[in-house]
CSV table of C-alpha atoms in Angstrom, one decimal:
chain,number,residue,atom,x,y,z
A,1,UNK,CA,-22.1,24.8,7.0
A,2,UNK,CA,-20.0,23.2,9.6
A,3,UNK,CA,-16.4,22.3,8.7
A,4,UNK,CA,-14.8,22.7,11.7
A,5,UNK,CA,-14.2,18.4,12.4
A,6,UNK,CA,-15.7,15.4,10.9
A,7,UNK,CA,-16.3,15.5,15.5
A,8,UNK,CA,-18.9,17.8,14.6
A,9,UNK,CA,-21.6,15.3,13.4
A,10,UNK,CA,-23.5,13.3,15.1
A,11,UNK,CA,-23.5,9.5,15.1
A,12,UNK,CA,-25.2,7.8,11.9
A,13,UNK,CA,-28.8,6.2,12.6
A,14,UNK,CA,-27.6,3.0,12.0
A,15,UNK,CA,-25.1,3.2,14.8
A,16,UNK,CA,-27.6,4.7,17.3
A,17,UNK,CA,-30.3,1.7,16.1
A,18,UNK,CA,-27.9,-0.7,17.0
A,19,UNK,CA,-27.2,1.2,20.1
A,20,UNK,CA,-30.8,1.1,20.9
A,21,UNK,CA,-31.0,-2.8,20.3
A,22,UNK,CA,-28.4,-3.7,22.8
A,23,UNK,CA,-29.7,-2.0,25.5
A,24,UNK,CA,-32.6,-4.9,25.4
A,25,UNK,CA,-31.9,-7.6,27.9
A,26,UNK,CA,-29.1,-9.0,29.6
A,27,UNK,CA,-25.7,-10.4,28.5
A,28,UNK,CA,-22.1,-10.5,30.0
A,29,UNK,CA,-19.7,-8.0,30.7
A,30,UNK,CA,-16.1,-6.7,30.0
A,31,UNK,CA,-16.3,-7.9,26.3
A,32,UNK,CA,-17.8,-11.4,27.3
A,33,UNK,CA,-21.0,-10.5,25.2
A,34,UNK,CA,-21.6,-12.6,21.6
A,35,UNK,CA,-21.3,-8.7,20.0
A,36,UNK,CA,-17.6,-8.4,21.1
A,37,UNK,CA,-16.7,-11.9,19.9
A,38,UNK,CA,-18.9,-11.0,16.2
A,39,UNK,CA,-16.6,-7.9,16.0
A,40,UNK,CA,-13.5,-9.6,16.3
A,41,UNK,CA,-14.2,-12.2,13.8
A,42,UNK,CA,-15.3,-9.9,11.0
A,43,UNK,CA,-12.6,-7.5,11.5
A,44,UNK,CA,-9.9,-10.1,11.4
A,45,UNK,CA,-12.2,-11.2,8.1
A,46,UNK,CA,-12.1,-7.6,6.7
A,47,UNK,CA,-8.0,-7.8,7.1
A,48,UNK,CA,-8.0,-10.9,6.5
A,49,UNK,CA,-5.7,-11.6,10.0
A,50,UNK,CA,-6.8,-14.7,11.5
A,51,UNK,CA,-4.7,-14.4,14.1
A,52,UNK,CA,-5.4,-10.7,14.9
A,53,UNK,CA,-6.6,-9.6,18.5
A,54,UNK,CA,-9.0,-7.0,18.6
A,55,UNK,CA,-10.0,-4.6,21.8
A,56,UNK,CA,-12.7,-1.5,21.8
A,57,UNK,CA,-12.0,1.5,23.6
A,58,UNK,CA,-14.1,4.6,23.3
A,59,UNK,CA,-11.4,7.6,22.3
A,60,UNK,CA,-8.9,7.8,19.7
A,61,UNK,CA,-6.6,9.0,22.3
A,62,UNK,CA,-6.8,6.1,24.4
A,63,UNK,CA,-6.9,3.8,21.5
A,64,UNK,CA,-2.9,5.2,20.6
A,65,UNK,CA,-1.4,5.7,24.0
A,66,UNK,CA,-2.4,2.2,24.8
A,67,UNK,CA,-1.3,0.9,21.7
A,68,UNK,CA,1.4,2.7,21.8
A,69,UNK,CA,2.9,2.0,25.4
A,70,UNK,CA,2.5,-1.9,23.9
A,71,UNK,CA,4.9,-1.2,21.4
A,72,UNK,CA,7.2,1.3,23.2
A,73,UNK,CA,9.6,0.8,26.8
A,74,UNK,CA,9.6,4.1,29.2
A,75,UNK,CA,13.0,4.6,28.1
A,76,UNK,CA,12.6,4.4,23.9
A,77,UNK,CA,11.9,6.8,21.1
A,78,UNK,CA,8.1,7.1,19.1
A,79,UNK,CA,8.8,8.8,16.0
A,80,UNK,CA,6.6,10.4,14.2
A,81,UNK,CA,5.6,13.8,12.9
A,82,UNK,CA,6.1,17.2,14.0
A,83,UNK,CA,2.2,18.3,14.0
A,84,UNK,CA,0.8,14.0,14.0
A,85,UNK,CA,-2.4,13.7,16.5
A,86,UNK,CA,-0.2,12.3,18.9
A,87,UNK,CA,2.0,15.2,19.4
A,88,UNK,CA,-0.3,18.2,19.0
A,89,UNK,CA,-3.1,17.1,20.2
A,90,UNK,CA,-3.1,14.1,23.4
A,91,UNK,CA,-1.9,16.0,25.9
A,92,UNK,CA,1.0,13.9,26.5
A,93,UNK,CA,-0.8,10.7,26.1
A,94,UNK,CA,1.1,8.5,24.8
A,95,UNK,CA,4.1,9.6,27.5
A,96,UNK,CA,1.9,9.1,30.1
A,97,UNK,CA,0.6,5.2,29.1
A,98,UNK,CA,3.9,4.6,28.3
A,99,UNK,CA,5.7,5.4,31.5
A,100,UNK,CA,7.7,8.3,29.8
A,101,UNK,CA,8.6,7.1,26.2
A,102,UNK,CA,10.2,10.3,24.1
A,103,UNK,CA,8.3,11.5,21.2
A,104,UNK,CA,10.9,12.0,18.6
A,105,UNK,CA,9.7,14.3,15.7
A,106,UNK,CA,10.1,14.4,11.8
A,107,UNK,CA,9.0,16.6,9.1
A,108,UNK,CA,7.4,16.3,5.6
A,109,UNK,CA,5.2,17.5,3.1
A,110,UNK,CA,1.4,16.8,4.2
A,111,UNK,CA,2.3,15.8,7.2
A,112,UNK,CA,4.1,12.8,6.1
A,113,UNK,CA,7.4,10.9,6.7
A,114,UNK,CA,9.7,10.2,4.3
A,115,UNK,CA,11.6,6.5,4.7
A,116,UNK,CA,15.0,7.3,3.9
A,117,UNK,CA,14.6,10.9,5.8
A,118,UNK,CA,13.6,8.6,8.8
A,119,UNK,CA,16.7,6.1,8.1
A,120,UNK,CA,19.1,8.9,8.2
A,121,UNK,CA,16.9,10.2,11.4
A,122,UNK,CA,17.7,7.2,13.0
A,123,UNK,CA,21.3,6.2,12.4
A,124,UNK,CA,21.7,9.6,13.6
A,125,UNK,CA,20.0,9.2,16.9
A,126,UNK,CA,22.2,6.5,17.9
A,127,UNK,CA,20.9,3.3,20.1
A,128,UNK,CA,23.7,1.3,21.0
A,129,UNK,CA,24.5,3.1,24.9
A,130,UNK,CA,23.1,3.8,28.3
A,131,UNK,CA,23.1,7.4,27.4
A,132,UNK,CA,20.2,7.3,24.7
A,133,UNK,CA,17.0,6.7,23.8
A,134,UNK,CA,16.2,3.3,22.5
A,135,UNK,CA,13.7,2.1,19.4
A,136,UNK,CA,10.7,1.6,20.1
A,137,UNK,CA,8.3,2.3,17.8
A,138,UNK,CA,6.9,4.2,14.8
A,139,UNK,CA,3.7,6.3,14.5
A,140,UNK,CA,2.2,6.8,11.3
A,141,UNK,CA,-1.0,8.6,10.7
A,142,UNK,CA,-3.2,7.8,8.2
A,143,UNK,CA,-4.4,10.2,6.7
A,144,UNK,CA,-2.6,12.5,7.5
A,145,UNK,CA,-3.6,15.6,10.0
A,146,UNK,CA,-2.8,17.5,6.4
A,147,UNK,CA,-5.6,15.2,4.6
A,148,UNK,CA,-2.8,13.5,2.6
A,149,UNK,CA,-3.0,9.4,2.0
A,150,UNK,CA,0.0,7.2,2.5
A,151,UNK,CA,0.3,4.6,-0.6
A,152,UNK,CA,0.7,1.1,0.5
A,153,UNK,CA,4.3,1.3,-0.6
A,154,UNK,CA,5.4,4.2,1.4
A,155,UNK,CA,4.0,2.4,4.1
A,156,UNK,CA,5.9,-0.9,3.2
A,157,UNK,CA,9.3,1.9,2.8
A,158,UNK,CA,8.4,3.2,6.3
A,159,UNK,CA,7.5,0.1,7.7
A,160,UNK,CA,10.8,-2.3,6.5
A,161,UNK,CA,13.3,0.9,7.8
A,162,UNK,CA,11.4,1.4,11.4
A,163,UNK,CA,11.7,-2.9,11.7
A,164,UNK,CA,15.4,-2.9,10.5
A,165,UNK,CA,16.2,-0.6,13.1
A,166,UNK,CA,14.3,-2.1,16.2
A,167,UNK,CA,11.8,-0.3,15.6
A,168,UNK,CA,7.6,-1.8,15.8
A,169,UNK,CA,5.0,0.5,13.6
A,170,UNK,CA,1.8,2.1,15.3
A,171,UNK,CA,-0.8,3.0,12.8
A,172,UNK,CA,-3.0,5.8,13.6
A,173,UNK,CA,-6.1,5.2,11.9
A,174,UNK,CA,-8.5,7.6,13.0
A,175,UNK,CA,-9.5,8.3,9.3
A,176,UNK,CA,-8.0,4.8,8.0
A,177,UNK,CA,-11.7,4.6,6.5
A,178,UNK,CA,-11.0,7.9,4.5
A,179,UNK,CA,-7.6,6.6,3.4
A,180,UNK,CA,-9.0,3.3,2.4
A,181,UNK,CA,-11.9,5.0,0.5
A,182,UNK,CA,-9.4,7.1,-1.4
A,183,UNK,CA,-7.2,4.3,-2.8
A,184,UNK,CA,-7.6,1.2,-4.6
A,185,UNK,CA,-6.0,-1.1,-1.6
A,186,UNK,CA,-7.6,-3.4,0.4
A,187,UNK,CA,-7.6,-3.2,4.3
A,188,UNK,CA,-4.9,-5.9,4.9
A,189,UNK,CA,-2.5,-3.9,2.2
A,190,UNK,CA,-2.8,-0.9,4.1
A,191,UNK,CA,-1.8,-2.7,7.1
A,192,UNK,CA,-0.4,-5.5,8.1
A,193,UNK,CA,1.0,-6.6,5.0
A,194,UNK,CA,2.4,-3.5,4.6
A,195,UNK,CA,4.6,-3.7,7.9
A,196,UNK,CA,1.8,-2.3,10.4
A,197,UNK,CA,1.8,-4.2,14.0
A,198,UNK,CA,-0.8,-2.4,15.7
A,199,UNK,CA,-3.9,-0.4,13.8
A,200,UNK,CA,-5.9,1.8,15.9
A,201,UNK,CA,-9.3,2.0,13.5
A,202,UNK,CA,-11.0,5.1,14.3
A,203,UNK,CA,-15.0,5.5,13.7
A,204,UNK,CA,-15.7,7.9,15.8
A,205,UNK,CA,-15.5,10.5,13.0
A,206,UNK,CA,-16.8,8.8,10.6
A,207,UNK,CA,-20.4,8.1,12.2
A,208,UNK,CA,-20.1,6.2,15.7
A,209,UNK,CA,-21.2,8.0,19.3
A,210,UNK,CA,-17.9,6.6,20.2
A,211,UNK,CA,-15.8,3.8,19.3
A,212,UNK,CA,-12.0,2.8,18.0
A,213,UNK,CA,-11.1,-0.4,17.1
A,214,UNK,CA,-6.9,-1.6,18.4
A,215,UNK,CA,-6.2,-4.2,15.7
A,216,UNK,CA,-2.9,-5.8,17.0
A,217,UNK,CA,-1.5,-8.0,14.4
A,218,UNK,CA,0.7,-10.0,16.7
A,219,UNK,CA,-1.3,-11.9,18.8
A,220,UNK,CA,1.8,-11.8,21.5
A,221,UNK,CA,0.8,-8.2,22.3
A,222,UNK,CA,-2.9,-9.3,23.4
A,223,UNK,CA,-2.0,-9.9,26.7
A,224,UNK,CA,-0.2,-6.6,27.7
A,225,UNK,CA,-2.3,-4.8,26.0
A,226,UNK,CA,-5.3,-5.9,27.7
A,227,UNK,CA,-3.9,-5.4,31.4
A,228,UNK,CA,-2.6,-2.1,30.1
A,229,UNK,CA,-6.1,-0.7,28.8
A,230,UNK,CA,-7.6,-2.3,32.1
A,231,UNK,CA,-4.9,-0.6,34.2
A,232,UNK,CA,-5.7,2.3,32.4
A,233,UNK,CA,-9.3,2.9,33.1
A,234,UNK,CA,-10.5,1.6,29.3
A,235,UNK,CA,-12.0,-1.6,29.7
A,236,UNK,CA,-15.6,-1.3,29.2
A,237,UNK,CA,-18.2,-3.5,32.0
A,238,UNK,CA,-20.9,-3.0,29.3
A,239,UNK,CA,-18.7,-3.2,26.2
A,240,UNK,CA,-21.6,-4.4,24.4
A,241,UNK,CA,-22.0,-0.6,23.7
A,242,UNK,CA,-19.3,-0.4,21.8
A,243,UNK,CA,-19.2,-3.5,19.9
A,244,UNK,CA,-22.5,-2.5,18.7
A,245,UNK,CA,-21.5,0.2,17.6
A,246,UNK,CA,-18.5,-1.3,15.9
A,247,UNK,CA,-20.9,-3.8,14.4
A,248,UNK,CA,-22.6,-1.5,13.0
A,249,UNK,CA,-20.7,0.4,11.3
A,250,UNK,CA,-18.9,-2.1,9.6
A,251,UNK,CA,-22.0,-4.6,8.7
A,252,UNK,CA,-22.4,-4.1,4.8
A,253,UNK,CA,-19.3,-2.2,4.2
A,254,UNK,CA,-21.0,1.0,5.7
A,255,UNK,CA,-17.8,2.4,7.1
A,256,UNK,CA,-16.5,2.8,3.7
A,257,UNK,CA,-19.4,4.6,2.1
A,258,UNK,CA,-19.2,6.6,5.1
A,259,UNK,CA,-15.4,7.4,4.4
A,260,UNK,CA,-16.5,8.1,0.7
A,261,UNK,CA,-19.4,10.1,1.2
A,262,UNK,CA,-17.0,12.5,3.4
A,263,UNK,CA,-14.2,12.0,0.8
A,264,UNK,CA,-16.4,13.2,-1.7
A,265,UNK,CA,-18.0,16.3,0.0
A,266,UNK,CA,-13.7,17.8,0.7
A,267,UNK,CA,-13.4,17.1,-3.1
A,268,UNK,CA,-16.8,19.0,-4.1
A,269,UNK,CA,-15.3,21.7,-1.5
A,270,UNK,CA,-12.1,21.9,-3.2
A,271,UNK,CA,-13.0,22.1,-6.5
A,272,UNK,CA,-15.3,25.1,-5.9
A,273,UNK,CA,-12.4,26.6,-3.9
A,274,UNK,CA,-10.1,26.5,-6.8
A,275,UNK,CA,-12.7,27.7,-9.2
A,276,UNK,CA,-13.0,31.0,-7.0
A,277,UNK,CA,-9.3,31.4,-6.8
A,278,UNK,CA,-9.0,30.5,-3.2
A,279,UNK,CA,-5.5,28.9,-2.3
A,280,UNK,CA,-5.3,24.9,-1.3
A,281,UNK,CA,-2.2,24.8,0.6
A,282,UNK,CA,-2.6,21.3,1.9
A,283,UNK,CA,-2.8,18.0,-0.3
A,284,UNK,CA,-6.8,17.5,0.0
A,285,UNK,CA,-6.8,13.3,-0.8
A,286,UNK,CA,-8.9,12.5,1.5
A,287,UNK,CA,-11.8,14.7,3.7
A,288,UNK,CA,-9.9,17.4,5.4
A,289,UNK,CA,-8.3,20.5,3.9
A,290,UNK,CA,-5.8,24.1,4.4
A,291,UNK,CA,-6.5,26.9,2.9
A,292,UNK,CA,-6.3,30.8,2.4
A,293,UNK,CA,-8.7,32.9,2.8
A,294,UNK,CA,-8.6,37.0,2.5
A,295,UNK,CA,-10.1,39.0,5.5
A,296,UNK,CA,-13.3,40.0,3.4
A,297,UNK,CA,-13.2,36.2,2.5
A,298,UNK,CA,-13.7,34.8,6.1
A,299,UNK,CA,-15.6,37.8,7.6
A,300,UNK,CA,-18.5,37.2,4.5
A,301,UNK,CA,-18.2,33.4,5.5
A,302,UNK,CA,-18.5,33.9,9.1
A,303,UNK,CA,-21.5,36.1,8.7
A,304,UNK,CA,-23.4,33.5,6.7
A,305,UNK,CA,-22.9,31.0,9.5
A,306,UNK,CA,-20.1,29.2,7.9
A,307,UNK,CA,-17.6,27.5,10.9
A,308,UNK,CA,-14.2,25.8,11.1
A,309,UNK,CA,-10.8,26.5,12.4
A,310,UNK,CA,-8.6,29.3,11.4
A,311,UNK,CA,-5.7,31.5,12.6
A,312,UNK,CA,-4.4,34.8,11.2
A,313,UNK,CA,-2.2,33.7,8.3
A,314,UNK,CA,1.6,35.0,9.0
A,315,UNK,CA,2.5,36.0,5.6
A,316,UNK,CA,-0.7,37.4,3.4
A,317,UNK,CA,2.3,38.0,0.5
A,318,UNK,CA,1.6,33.6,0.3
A,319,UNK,CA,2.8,31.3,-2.4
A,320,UNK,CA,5.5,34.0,-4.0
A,321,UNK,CA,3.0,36.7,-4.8
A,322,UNK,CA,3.9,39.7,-2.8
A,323,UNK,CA,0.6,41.2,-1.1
A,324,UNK,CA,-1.6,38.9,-2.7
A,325,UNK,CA,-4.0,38.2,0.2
A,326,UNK,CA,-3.3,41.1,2.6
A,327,UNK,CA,-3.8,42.0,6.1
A,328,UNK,CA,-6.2,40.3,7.9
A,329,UNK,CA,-6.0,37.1,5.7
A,330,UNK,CA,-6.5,33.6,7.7
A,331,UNK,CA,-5.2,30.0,7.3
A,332,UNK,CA,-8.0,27.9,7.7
A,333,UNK,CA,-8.5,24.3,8.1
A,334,UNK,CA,-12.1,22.4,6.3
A,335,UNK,CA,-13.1,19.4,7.5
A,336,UNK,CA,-16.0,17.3,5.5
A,337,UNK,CA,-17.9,14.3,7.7
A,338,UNK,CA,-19.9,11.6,6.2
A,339,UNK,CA,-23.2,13.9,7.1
A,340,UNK,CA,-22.1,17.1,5.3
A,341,UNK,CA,-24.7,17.0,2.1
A,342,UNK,CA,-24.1,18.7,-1.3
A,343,UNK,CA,-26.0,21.3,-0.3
A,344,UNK,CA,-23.9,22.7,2.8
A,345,UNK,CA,-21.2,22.7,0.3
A,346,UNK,CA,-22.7,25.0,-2.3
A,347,UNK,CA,-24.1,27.3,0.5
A,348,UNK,CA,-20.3,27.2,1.8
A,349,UNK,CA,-18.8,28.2,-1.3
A,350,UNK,CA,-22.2,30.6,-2.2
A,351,UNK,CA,-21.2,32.5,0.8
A,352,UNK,CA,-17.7,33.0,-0.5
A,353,UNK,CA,-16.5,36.5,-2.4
A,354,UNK,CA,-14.2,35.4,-5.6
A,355,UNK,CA,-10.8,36.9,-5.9
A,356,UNK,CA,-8.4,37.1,-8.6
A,357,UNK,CA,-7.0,33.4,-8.9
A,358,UNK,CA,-3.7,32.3,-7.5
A,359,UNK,CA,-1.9,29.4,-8.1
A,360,UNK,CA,-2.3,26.0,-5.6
A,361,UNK,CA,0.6,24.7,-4.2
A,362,UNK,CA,0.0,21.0,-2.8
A,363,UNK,CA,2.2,20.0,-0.1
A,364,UNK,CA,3.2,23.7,1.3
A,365,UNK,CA,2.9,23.2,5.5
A,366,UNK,CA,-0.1,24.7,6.4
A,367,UNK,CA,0.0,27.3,9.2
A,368,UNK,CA,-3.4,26.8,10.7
A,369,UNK,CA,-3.2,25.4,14.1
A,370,UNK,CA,-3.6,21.5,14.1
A,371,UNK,CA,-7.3,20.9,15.8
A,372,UNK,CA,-8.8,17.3,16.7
């Protein structure tokens, strides 16, 4: 019963087979090996980008400060949102790779950004002296670190105001898979049709030992970017490693049964949750989400060996109901991975004392701490 982070699992056995098969032999290094070259070919097939440029790193960290310090000049703005990966959780990444580029931050329901909020954003910021920030880029995360999915045409909103205003887009994908799974759209819609210049695909969580995917849609970035990620300390000398794994997990569309799979445990998880009364506070779409638990709630959880992230919930009188949780109650954050079985989610919600129903409220801001 592990929900802490779809980080929590281990790497899928076709990944670690693959892994296992290119350790045989010999072959060149720095991403001169036939598995690099196979990976860059069927991603730009599976987005249909002919034209794309593709380089492996092994954190999703590195994958967006990189890509990010591509897009972004020392002395511009990255928007995005108030608790996105990239602000809450890189340790100043992205400001670092980028030679001191500002994260400039937005709200939004699930953790999203709203195009005409981010419009009004930036005509406010002002970009036309020496004594401000200038556009650089926008960073969209997809899903969102609230588990909600961006529709191909909020993207295409976000995308054609961040561009009219000088602005590139960043897409961080470290659940793209998840997103993807959840929706009807096609890789390429999701991204660089919609507006997106550089994806970083994450499959890491979703059953690599370590691998991200930057999918830079302009081929003019190729060139910075590499020097930058080899500046950086991220080029690979036996990048086979990771282009197995890469393989891998896309050969035979695995990295979208892998996003379902995971999708489909955090909707068996919320529906139980509902059906024992147990506030969603978060929008659930894809694999990951917020909730409310009372203290008799999480202590009966914690004693059957149920984990994942919490913090003491600020107001126990949640979602207008004066009192209705009391003291002790937590906000916690549940994360499904493509291992998490049927099973741990029936133990999970087994474990779980039913109170008197309260109504859900999708797209409240969660309170529990944002966690990678």
């Amino acid at each position: 019963m592990i929900f802490t982070s779809d980080n929590a699992s281990g790497a899928h056995p076709a990944v670690l087979a693959a892994l296992a098969a290119a350790n045989e032999g010999y072959t060149m290094p720095y991403g001169a090996d036939d598995g690099t070259g196979r990976v860059e070919a069927l991603l730009r097939e599976i987005f249909e980008a002919p034209e794309a440029r593709v380089f492996l790193v092994a954190t999703g960290t590195a994958a967006n400060g990189l890509a990010l310090a591509t897009l972004a000049q020392p002395w511009s703005s990255i928007w995005c949102h108030r608790i996105a990966h990239i602000e809450a959780d890189e340790c100043n990444a992205p400001e670092f790779f980028s030679g001191g580029a500002k994260l400039s931050l937005l709200d939004g329901p699930g953790a999203k950004l709203d195009a005409a909020e981010l419009d009004a954003a930036l005509a406010a910021a002002g970009a036309g002296g020496v004594h401000h920030a200038q556009p650089g880029a926008l960073s969209l995360t997809q899903a969102t670190e609230q588990g909600a999915v961006y529709t191909v045409t909020e993207i295409e909103a976000l995308a054609e105001t961040a561009h009219a205003r000088g602005l590139r887009v960043h897409m961080d994908g470290t659940r793209f898979a998840n997103a993807l799974a959840a929706s009807n759209a096609t890789p390429a819609a999701m991204s660089h049709r919609a507006g997106v210049d550089i994806l970083c695909l994450g499959a890491t969580k979703c059953g690599a030992l370590g691998a991200e995917a930057v999918i830079l849609f302009d081929p003019a970035l190729a060139w910075e970017f590499e020097l930058r990620r080899k500046r950086g300390g991220h080029l690979f000398s036996k990048m086979r490693f990771l282009s197995a794994q890469m393989e891998a997990w896309l050969a035979a569309g695995l990295w979208l049964r892998l996003a379902a799979q995971a999708n489909a445990m955090g909707a068996r998880l919320a529906e139980g949750l509902r059906a024992r009364g147990v506030p969603i506070v978060s929008p659930a779409e894809a694999n990951l989400l917020f909730v409310h638990f009372t203290a008799a709630q999480h202590a009966a959880l914690q004693a059957a060996g149920a984990r994942y992230y919490a913090d003491p919930l600020q107001d126990p009188g949640t979602l207008g109901t004066p009192g209705a949780l009391g003291a002790g109650a937590v906000s916690a954050r549940l994360v499904a991975s493509y291992a998490t079985q049927a099973q741990d989610v029936d133990r999970f919600l087994d474990a779980l004392p039913v109170s008197a129903p309260l109504p859900n409220a999708p797209g409240l801001q969660a309170s529990a701490s944002v966690a990678p």
